[in-house]
Short mmCIF file of C-alpha atoms in Angstrom, two decimals:
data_model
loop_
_atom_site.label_atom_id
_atom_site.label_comp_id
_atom_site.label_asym_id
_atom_site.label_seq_id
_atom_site.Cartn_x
_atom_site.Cartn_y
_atom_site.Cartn_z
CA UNK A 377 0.00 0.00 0.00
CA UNK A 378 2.76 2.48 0.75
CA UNK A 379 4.51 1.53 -2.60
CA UNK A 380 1.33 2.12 -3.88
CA UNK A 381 0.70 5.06 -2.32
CA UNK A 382 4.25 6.68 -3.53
CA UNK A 383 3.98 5.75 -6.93
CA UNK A 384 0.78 7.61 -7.30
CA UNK A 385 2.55 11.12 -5.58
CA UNK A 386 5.30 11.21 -7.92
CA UNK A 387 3.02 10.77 -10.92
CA UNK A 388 1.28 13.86 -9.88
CA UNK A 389 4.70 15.84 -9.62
CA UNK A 390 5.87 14.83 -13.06
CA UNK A 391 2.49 15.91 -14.61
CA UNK A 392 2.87 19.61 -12.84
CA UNK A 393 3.86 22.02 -15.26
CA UNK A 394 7.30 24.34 -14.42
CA UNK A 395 6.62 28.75 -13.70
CA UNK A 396 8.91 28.96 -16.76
CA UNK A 397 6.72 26.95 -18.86
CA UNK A 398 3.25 28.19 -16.83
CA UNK A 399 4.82 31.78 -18.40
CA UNK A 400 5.58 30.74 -21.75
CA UNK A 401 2.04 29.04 -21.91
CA UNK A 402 0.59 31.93 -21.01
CA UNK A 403 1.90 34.71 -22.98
CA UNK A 404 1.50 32.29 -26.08
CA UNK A 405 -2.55 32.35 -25.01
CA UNK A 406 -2.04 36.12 -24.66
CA UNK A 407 -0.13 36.86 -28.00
CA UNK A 408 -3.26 36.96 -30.91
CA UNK A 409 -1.69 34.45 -33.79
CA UNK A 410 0.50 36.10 -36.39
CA UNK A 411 -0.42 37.43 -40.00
CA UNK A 412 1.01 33.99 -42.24
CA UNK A 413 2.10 37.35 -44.73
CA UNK A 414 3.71 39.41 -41.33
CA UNK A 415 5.34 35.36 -40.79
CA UNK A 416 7.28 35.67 -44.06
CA UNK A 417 8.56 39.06 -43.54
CA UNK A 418 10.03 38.78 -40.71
CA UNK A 419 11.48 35.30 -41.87
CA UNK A 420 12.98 37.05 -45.16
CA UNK A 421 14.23 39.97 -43.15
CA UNK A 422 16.03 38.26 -40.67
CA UNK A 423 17.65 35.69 -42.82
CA UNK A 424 21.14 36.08 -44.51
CA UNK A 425 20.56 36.51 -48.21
CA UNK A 426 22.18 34.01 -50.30
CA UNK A 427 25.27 34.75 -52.41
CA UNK A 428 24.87 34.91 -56.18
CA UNK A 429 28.26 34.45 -56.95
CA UNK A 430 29.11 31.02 -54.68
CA UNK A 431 33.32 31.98 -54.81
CA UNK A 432 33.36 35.94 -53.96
CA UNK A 433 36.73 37.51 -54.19
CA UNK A 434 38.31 38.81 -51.13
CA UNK A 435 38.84 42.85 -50.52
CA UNK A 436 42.47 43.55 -50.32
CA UNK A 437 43.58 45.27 -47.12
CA UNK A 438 45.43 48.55 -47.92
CA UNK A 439 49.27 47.94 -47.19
CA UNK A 440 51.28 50.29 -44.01
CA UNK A 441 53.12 52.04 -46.68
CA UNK A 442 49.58 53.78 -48.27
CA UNK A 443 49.22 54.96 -44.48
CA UNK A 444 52.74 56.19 -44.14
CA UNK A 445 51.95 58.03 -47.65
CA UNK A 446 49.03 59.91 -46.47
CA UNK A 447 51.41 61.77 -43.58
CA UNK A 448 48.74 61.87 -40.62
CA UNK A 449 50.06 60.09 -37.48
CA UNK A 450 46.59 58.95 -36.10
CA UNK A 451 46.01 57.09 -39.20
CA UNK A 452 49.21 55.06 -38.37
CA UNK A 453 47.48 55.07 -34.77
CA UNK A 454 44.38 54.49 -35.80
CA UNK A 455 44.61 51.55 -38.23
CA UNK A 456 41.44 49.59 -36.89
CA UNK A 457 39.60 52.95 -37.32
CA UNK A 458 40.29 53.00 -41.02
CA UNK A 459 39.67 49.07 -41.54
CA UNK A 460 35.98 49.50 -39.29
CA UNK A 461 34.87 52.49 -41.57
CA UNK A 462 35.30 55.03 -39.44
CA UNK A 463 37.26 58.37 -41.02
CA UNK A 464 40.02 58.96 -38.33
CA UNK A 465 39.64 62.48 -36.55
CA UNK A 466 42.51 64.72 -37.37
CA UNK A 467 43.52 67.46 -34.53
CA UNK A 468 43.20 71.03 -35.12
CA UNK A 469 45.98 71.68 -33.55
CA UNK A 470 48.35 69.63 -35.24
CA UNK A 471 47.02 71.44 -39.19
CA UNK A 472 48.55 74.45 -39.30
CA UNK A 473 52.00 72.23 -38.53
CA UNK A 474 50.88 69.54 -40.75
CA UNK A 475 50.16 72.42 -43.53
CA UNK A 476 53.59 73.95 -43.08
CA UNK A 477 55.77 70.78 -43.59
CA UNK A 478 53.25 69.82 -46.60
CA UNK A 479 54.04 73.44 -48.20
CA UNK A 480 57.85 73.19 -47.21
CA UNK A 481 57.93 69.41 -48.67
CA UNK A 482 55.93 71.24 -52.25
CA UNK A 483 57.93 74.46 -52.21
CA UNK A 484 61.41 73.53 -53.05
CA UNK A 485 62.79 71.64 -50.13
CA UNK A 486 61.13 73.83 -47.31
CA UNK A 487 63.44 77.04 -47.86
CA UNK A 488 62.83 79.77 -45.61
CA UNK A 489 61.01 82.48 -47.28
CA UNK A 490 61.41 86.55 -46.62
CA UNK A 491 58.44 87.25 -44.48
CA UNK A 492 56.96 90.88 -44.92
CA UNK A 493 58.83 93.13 -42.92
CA UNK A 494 62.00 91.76 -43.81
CA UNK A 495 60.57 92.87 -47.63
CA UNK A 496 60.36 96.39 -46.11
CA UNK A 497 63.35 96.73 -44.00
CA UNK A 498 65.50 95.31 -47.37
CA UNK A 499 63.90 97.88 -49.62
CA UNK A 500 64.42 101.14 -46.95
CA UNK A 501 67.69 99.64 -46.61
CA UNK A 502 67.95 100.27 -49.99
CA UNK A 503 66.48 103.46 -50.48
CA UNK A 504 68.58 104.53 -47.62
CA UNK A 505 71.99 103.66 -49.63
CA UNK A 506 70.75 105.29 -52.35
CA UNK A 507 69.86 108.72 -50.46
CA UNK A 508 73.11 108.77 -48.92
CA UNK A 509 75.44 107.68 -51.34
CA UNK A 510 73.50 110.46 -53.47
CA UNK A 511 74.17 112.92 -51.02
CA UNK A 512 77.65 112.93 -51.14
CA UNK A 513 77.74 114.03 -54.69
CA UNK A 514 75.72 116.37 -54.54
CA UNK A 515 76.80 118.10 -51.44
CA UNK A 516 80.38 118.02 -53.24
CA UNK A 517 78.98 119.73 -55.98
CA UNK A 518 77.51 122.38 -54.31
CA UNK A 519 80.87 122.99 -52.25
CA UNK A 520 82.80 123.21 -55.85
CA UNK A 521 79.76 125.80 -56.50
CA UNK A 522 80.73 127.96 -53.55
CA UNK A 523 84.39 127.62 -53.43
CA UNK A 524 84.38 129.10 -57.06
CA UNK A 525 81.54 132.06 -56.55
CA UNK A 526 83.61 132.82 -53.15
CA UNK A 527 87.28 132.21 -54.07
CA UNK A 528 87.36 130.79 -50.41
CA UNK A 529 87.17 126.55 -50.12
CA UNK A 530 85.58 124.92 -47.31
CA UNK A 531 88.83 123.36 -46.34
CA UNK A 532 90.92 126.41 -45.87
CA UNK A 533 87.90 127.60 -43.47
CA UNK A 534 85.27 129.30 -45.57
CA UNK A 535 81.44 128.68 -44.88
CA UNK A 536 79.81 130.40 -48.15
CA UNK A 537 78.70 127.02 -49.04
CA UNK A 538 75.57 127.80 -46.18
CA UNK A 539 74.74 129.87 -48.98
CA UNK A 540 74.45 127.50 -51.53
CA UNK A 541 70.97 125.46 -52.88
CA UNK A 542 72.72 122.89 -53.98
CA UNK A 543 74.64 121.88 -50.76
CA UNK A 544 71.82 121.87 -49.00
CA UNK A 545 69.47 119.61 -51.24
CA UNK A 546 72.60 117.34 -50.28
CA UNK A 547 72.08 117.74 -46.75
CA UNK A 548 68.08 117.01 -47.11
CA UNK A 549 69.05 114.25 -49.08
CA UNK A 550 71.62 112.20 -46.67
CA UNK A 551 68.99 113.53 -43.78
CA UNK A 552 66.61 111.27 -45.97
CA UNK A 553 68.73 108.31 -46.23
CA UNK A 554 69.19 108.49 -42.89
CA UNK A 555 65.35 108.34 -41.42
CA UNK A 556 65.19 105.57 -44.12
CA UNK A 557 68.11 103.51 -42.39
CA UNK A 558 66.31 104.65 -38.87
CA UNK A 559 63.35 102.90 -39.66
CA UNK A 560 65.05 99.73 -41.43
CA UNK A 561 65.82 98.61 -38.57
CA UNK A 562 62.67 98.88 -37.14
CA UNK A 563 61.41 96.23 -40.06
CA UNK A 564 64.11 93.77 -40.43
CA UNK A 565 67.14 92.57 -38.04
CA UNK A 566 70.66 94.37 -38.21
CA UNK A 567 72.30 90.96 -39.75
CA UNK A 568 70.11 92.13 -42.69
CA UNK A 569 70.80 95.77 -42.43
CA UNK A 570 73.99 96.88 -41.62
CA UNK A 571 75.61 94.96 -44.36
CA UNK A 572 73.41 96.80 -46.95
CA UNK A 573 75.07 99.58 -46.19
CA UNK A 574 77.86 99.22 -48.19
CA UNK A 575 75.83 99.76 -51.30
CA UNK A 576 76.13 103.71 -50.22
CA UNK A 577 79.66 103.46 -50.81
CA UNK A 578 79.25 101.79 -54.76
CA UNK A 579 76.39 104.63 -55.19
CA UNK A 580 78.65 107.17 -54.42
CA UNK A 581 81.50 105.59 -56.39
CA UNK A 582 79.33 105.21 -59.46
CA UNK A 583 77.80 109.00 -59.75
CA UNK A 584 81.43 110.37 -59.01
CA UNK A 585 83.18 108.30 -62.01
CA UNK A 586 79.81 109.74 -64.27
CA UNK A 587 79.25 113.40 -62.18
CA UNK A 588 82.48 114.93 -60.83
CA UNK A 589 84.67 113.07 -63.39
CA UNK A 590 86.51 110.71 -60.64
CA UNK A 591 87.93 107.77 -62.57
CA UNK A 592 86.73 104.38 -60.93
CA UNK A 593 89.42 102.33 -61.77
CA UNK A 594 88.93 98.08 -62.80
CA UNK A 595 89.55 96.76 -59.19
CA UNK A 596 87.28 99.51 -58.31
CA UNK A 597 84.73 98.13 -59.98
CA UNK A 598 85.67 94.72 -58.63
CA UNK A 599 85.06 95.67 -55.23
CA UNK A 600 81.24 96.98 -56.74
CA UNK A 601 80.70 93.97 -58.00
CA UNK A 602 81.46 92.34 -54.60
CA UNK A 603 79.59 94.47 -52.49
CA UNK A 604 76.57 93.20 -54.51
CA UNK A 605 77.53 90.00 -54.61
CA UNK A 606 77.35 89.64 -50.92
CA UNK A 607 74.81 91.72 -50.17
CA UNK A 608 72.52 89.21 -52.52
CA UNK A 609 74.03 86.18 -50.00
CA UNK A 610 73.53 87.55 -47.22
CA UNK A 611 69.73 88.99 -48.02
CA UNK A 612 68.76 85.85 -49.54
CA UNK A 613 69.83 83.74 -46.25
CA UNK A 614 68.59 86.73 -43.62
CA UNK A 615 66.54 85.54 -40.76
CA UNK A 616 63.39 86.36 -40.17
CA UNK A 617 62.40 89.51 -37.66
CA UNK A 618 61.18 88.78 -34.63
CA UNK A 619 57.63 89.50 -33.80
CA UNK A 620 57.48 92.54 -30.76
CA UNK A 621 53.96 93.18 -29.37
CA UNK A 622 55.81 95.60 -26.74
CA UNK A 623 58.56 97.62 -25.80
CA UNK A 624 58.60 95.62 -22.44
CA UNK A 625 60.11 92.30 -24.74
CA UNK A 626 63.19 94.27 -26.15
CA UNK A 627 63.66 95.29 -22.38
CA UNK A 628 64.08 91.49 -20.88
CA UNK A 629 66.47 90.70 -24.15
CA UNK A 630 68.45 94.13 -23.48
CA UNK A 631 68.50 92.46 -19.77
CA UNK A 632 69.43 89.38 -20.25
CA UNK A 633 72.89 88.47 -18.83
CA UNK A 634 74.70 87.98 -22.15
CA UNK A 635 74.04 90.91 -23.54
CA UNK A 636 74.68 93.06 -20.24
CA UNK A 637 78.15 91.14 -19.88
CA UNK A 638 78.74 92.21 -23.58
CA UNK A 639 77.53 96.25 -22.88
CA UNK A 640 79.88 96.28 -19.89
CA UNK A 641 82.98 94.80 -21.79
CA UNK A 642 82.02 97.93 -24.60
CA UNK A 643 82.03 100.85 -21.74
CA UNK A 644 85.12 99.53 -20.09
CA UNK A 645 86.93 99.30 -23.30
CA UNK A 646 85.72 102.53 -24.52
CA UNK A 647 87.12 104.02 -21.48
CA UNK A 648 90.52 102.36 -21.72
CA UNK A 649 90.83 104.07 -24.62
CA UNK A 650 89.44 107.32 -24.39
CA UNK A 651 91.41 107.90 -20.96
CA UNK A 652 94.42 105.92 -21.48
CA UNK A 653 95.13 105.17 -24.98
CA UNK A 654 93.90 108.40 -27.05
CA UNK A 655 95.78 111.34 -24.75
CA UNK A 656 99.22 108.59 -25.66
CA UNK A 657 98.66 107.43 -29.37
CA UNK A 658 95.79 108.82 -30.90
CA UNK A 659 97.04 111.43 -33.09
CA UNK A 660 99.51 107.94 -34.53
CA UNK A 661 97.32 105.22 -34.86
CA UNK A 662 94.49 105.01 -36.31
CA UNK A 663 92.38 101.93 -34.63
CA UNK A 664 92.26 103.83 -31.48
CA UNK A 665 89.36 106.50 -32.58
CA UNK A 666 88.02 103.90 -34.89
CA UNK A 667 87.23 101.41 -32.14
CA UNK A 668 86.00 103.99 -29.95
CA UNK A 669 83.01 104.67 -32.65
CA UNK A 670 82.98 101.01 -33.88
CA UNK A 671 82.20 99.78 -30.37
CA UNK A 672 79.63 102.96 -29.48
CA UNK A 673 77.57 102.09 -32.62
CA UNK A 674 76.97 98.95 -32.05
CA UNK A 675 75.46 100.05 -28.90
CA UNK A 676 73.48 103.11 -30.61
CA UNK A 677 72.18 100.59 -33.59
CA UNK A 678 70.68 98.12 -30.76
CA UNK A 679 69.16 101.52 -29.28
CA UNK A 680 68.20 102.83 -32.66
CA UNK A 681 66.20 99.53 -33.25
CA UNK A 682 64.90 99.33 -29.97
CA UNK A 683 63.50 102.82 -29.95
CA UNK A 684 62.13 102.48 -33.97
CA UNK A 685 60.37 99.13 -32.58
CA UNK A 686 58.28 100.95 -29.97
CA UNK A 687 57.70 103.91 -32.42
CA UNK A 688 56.40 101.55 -35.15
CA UNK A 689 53.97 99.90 -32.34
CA UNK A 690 52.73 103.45 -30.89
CA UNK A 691 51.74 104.33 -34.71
CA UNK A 692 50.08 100.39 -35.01
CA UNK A 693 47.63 102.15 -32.07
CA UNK A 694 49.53 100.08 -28.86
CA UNK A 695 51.06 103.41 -27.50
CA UNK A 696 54.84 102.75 -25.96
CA UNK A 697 55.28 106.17 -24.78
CA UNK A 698 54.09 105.16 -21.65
CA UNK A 699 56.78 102.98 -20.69
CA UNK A 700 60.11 104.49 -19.28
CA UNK A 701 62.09 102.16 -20.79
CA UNK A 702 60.99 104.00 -24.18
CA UNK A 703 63.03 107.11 -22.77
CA UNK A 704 65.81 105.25 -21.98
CA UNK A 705 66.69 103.77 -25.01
CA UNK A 706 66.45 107.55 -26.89
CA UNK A 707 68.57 108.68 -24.27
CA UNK A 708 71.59 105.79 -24.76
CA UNK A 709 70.60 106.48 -28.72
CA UNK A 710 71.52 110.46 -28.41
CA UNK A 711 74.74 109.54 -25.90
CA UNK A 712 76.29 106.91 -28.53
CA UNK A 713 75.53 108.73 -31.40
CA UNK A 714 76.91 111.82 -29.95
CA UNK A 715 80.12 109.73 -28.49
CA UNK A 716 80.31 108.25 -31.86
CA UNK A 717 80.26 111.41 -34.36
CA UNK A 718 82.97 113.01 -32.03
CA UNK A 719 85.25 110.48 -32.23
CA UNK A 720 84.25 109.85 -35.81
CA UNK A 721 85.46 113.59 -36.61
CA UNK A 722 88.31 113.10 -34.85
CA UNK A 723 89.81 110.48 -36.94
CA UNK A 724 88.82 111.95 -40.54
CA UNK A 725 90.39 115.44 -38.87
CA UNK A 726 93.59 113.31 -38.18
CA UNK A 727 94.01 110.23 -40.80
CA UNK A 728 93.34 110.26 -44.40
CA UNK A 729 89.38 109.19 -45.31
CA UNK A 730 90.70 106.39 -47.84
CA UNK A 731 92.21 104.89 -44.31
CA UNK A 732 89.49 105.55 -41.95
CA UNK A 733 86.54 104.71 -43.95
CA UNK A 734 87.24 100.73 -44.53
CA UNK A 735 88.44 100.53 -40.99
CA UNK A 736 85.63 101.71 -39.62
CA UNK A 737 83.45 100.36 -41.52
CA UNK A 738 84.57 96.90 -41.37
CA UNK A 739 85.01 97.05 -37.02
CA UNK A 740 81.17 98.91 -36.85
CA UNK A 741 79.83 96.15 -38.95
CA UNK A 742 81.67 93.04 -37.30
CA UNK A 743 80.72 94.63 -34.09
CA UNK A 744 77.07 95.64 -34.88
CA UNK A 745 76.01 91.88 -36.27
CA UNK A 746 77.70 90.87 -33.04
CA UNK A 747 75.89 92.75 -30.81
CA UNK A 748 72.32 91.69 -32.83
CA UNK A 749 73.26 88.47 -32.31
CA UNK A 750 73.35 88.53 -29.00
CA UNK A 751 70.87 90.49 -27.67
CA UNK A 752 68.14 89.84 -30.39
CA UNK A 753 69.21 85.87 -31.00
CA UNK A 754 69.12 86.53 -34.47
CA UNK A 755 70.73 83.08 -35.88
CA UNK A 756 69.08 80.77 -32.87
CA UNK A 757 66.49 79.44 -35.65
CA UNK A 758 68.57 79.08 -38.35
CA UNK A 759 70.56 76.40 -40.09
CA UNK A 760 74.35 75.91 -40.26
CA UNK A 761 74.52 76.15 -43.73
CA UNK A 762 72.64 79.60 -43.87
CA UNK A 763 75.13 81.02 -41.38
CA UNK A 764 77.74 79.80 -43.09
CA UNK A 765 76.76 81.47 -45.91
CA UNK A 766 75.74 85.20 -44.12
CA UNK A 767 79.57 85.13 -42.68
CA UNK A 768 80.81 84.49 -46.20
CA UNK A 769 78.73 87.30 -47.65
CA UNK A 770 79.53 89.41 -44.91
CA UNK A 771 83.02 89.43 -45.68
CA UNK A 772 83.03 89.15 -49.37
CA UNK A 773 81.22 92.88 -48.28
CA UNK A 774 83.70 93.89 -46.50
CA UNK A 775 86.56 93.05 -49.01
CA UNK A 776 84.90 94.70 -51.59
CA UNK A 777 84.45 97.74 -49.54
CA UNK A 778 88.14 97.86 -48.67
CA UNK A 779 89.19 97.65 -52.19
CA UNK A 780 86.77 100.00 -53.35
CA UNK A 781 87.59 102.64 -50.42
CA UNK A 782 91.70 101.61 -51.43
CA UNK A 783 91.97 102.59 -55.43
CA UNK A 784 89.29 105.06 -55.22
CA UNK A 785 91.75 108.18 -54.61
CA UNK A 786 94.41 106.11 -56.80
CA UNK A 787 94.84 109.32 -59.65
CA UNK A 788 94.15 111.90 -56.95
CA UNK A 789 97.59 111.07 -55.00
CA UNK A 790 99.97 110.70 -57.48
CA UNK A 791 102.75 110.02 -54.99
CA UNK A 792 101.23 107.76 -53.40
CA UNK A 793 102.62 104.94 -55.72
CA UNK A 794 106.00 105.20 -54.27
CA UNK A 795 104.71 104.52 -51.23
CA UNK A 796 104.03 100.87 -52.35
CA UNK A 797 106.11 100.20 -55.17
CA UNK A 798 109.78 100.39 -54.51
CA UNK A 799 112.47 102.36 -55.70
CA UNK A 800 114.76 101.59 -58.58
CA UNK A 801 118.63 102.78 -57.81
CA UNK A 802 118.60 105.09 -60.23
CA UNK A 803 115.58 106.93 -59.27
CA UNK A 804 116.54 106.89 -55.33
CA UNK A 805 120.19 109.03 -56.59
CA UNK A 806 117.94 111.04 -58.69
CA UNK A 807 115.20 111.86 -55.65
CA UNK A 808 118.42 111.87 -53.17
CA UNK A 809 120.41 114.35 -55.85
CA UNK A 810 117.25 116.65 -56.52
CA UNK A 811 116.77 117.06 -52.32
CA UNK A 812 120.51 117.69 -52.33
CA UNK A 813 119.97 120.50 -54.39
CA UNK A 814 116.84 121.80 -52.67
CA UNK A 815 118.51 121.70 -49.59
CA UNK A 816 120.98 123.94 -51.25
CA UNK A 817 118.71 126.49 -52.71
CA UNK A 818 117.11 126.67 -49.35
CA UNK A 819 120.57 127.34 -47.58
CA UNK A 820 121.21 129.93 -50.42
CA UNK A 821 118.05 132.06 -49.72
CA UNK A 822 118.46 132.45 -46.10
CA UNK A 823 122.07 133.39 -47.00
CA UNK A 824 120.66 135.93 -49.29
CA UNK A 825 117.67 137.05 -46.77
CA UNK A 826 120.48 137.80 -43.95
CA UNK A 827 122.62 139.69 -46.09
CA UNK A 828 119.28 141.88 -46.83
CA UNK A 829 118.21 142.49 -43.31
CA UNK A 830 121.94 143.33 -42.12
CA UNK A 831 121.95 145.98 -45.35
CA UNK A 832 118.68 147.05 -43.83
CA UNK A 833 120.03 146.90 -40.17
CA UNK A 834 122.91 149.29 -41.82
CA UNK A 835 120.80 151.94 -43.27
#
């Protein structure tokens, strides 16, 4: 009976449905019966569509090197982007980088191009050599014009050239030249500038062989021919100005320690030799009061184009008048230039100009670059190669303008051959035979004047 009795229960278990089932069962009862059309919709949307062609032909994978060919680094990142579908993001923050190296890498090897104000301060530069080299001729012209209406020269001490048109349409002229230099170097950096004043000196050269009838002689022209030549070197590798927004900028490079190490070595040699070398040799050698103005200008030329710099903003609208440090750098400007122009005088008063012109010319410019370079870090973004080639063009400038400044006064100074050529035998007992006899006429005519003052002593 118990056997019985158990068989029976677990009959009744088995035949109990489950809750999952129960569910099932019921939402079945609940659901109304499907559409037989909606049935075959569903079926055809949901299954895979069958291949027409039974072998399709695999897509090829694009290879690393087309990635490395389109240039973006995310897309070498990003490769599972670009196999999913998805166009890779590019940041805007990288284009402007990614457009320069793309226009460098399409425009000739990525040379360095002459930005705008280095277009400018080039063609002032210019303008300025012209004006001044100009001048010269024409304020010689005028100062024939007087010395012949007077009968009194300039050099022996006459001023009637004040009087004349012409000399001062000379003065207006280098006055002209010299506001165009002034702002130059507001535009473009002295590396670029100073050099490009050698082209006063060929300007000159030129109108005086045409003008005043002042022969310019073949290594004359040789030393034109290199002033250009360098000049075009050294503009077409000139780095780029720097980009002031404020007078405050040229301040912290003026006060950087470099620079201030290199403005105290200029005043303590400057007043080595104004105190201690000048009052000894200074009337005998001529480097003395050329390195005194060499070393001053390079100070007054770092002034000049700090000062045109904060003019050239206060125009733009941002006034720099405010700022003392304005004031301070037209003060230094008027104490160099006034240190400078002495000193300057001073040597043409003392040496010959055909000696003092080169010299200083060639110590000013050396010392001027110098300075730029320091204070304004004028070659920190540039390439070996384009340095190398500014210091060549700087001094195929400056051996040009030696030459030039050497045989231009060749005809004027007729003697001055024998001081480099040397003497034949024959011609040093001719010179020493015609003194002799000078020396003899000379003795003769104080003979002569003592015998006429003791007649007149007599009477």
């Amino acid at each position: 009976a118990c056997l019985l009795l158990f068989r029976l229960v677990s009959k009744s278990v088995r035949s109990i449905p489950s809750s999952s089932t129960l569910s099932c069962a019921i939402g079945q009862s609940a659901r109304p019966p499907p559409h037989p059309r909606t049935r075959t919709q569903e079926t055809k949307s949901y299954a895979p569509e069958p291949s027409k062609n039974p072998h399709p032909i695999p897509i090829p994978r694009p290879s690393r090197s087309v990635y490395r060919r389109r240039g973006s680094s995310q897309e070498l990142r990003g490769g599972g982007a670009i196999r999913s579908g998805r166009r890779p993001r590019r940041n805007q923050s990288e284009e402007p980088a990614i457009a320069v190296m793309e226009g460098g890498m399409g425009g000739g090897g990525g040379q360095q191009e002459l930005s705008a104000d280095n277009v400018r301060g080039i063609v002032l530069a210019l303008l300025s050599s012209g004006f001044i080299g100009s001048s010269f001729i024409i304020k010689k012209k005028g100062l024939r014009r007087a010395a012949v209406s007077s009968g009194i020269s300039a050099g022996v001490g006459g001023h009637s050239y004040l009087l004349e048109p012409l000399w001062w349409v000379g003065m207006i002229t280098m006055i002209v030249g010299e506001i165009a230099n002034f702002v130059a170097y507001a535009f473009a950096p002295a590396v670029l500038v100073t050099p490009l004043g050698a082209l006063s000196i060929i300007v000159s050269a030129v109108l005086a062989h045409f003008i005043l009838n002042e022969r310019l002689h073949a290594l004359g022209v040789l030393g034109c021919v290199m002033c250009i030549a360098g000049s075009m070197v050294i503009v077409i590798h000139a780095p780029l100005e720097q980009e002031i927004t404020s007078v405050k900028e040229i301040w912290h490079m003026a006060t950087q320690p470099s620079f201030l190490l290199y403005v105290a070595s200029v005043i303590v040699l400057v007043s080595v030799l104004v105190f201690h070398f000048s009052p000894l040799w200074g009337q005998s050698n001529v480097l003395i009061y050329t390195a005194i103005c060499s070393l001053m200008g390079s100070l007054s030329v770092m002034s000049v184009k700090a000062l045109g710099t904060s003019l050239k903003l206060t125009f733009e609208g941002t006034n720099q008048l405010a700022y003392p440090e304005t004031w301070f750098f037209m003060l230094v400007v008027a104490i160099c230039v006034l240190t400078q122009m002495n000193y300057l005088n001073k040597a043409l008063d003392t040496f010959n100009t055909a000696v003092v012109s080169p010299i200083y010319y060639v110590m000013f410019t050396s010392l001027t670059i110098l300075a730029s370079i320091i204070m304004f870090k004028d070659w920190s973004g540039q390439s070996l190669g384009s340095i190398t080639s500014e210091i060549c063009g700087l001094i195929v400038v400056l051996s040009g303008t030696i030459l030039l400044h050497v045989t231009k006064d060749y005809e004027r100074i007729p003697q001055s051959r024998s001081l480099y050529a040397p003497l034949s035998p024959t011609s040093a007992t001719r010179l020493n035979g015609e003194l002799l006899r000078h020396v003899e006429e000379d003795a003769r005519r104080t003979d002569d004047e003592e015998k006429v003052l003791r007649r007149q002593e007599m009477y």
